[in-house]
CSV table of C-alpha atoms in Angstrom, one decimal:
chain,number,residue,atom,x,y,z
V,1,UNK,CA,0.0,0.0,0.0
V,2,UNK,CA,2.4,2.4,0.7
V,3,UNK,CA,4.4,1.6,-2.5
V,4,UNK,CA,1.2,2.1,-4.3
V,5,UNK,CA,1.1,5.8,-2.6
V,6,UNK,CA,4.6,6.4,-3.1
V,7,UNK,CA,4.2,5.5,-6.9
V,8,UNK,CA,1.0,7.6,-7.6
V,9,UNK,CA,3.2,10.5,-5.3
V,10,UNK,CA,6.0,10.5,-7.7
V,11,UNK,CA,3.9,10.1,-11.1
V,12,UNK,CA,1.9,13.1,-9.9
V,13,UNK,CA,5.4,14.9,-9.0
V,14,UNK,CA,6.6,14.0,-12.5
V,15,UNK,CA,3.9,14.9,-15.0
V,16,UNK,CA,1.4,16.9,-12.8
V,17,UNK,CA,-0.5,18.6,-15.1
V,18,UNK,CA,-0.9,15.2,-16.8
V,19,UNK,CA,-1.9,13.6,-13.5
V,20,UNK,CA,-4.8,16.5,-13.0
V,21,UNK,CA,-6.5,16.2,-16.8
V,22,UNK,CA,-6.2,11.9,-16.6
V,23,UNK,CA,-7.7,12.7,-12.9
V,24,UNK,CA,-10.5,15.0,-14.7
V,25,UNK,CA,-11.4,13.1,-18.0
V,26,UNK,CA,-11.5,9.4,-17.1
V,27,UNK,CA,-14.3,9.7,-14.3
V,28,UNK,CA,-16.4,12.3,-16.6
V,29,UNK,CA,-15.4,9.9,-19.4
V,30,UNK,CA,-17.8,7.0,-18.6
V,31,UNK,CA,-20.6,9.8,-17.6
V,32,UNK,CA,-20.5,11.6,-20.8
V,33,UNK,CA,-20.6,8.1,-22.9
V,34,UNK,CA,-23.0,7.1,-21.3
V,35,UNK,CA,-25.5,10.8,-21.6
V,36,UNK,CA,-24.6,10.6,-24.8
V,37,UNK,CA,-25.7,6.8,-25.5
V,38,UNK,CA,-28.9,7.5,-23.8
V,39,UNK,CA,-29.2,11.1,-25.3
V,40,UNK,CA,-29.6,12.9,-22.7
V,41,UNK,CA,-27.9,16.4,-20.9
V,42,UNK,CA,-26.1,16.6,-24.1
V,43,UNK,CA,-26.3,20.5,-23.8
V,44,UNK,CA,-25.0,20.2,-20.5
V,45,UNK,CA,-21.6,18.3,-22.0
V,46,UNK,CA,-21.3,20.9,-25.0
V,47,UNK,CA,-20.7,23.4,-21.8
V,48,UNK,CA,-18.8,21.1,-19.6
V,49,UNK,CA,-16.2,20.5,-22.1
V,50,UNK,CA,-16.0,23.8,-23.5
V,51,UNK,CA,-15.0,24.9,-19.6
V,52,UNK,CA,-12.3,21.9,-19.4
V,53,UNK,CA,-10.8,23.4,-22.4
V,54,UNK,CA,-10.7,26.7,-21.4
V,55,UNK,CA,-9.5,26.1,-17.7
V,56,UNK,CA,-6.9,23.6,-19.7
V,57,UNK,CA,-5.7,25.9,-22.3
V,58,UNK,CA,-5.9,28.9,-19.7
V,59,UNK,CA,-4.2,26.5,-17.1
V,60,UNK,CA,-0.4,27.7,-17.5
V,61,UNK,CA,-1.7,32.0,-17.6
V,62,UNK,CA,-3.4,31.2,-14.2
V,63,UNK,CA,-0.7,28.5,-12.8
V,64,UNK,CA,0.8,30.9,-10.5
V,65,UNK,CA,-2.3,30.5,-8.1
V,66,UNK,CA,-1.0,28.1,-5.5
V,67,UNK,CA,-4.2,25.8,-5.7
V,68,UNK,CA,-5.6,26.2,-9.1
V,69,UNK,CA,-5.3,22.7,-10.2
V,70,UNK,CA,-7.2,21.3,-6.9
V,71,UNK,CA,-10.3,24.2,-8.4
V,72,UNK,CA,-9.6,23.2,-11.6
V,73,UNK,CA,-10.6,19.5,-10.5
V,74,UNK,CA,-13.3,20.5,-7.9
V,75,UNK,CA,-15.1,22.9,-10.9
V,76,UNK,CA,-14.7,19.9,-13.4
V,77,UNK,CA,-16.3,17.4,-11.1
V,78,UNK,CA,-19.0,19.8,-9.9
V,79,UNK,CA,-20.3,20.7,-13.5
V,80,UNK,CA,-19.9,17.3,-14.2
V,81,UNK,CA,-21.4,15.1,-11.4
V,82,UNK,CA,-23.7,17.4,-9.1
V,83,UNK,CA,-24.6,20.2,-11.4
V,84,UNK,CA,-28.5,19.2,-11.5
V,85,UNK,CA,-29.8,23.1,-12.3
V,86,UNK,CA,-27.3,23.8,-15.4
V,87,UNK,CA,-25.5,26.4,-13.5
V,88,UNK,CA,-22.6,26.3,-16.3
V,89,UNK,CA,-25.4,26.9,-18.8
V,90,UNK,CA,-26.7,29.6,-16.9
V,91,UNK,CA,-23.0,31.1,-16.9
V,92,UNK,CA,-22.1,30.9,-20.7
V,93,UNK,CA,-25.4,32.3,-21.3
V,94,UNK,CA,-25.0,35.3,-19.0
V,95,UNK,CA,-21.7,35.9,-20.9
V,96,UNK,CA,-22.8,35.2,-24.1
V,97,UNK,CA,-25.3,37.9,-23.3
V,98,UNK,CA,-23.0,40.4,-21.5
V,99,UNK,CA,-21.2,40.5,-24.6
V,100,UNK,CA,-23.8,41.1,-27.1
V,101,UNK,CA,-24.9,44.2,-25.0
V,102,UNK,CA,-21.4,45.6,-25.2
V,103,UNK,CA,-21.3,44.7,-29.1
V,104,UNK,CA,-24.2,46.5,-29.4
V,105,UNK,CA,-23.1,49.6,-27.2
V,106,UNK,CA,-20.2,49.5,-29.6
V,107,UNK,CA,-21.9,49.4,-32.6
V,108,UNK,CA,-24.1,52.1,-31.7
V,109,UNK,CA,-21.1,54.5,-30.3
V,110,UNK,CA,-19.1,54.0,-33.8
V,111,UNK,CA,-22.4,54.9,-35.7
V,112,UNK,CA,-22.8,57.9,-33.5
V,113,UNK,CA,-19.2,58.7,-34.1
V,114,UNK,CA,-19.0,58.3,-38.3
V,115,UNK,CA,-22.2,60.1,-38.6
């Protein structure tokens, strides 16, 4: 047993960031197959692995924050497992709107300016 620890200790030392994707994608792995199989949430997974991306590609900007990859893994199996109201939904929505209103502002304030 405490071979088996000292292993997984130095594999995770080695190859880290490695270590915390494998740790994200094989669990949500068998989830996502099987939503997908059985068509259903697949919404849900569009989002959830449009946020893994981003918090992966994102991952060495923001890898100064001491604990990012222990949020990066608690955010990953939240949206993943115990997310039952679509909160990351909610979220790219909110965005996706935030952004349209400050398209629009923009719009508006270059046709104000050319005019």
């Amino acid at each position: 047993m405490i071979l088996t620890v000292l292993l997984v200790f130095i594999i995770y030392v080695c190859i880290r960031r490695v270590f915390i994707t494998v740790a994200i994608v094989v669990p949500t792995a068998f989830v996502f197959f099987r939503d997908i199989h059985n068509k259903v949430n697949e919404k849900k997974w569009m989002y959830y692995w449009l946020c893994f991306v981003f918090l992966t590609v994102y991952s060495n900007v923001v890898s100064h924050i001491k604990y990012f990859d222990l949020i990066k893994i608690v955010l990953c199996y939240f949206f993943a497992f115990f997310d039952q109201d679509n909160y990351l939904e909610k979220g790219f929505v909110y965005i996706q709107e935030g952004l349209m209103m400050a398209v629009e502002k923009y719009q508006t304030l270059c046709q104000e300016k050319c005019d």
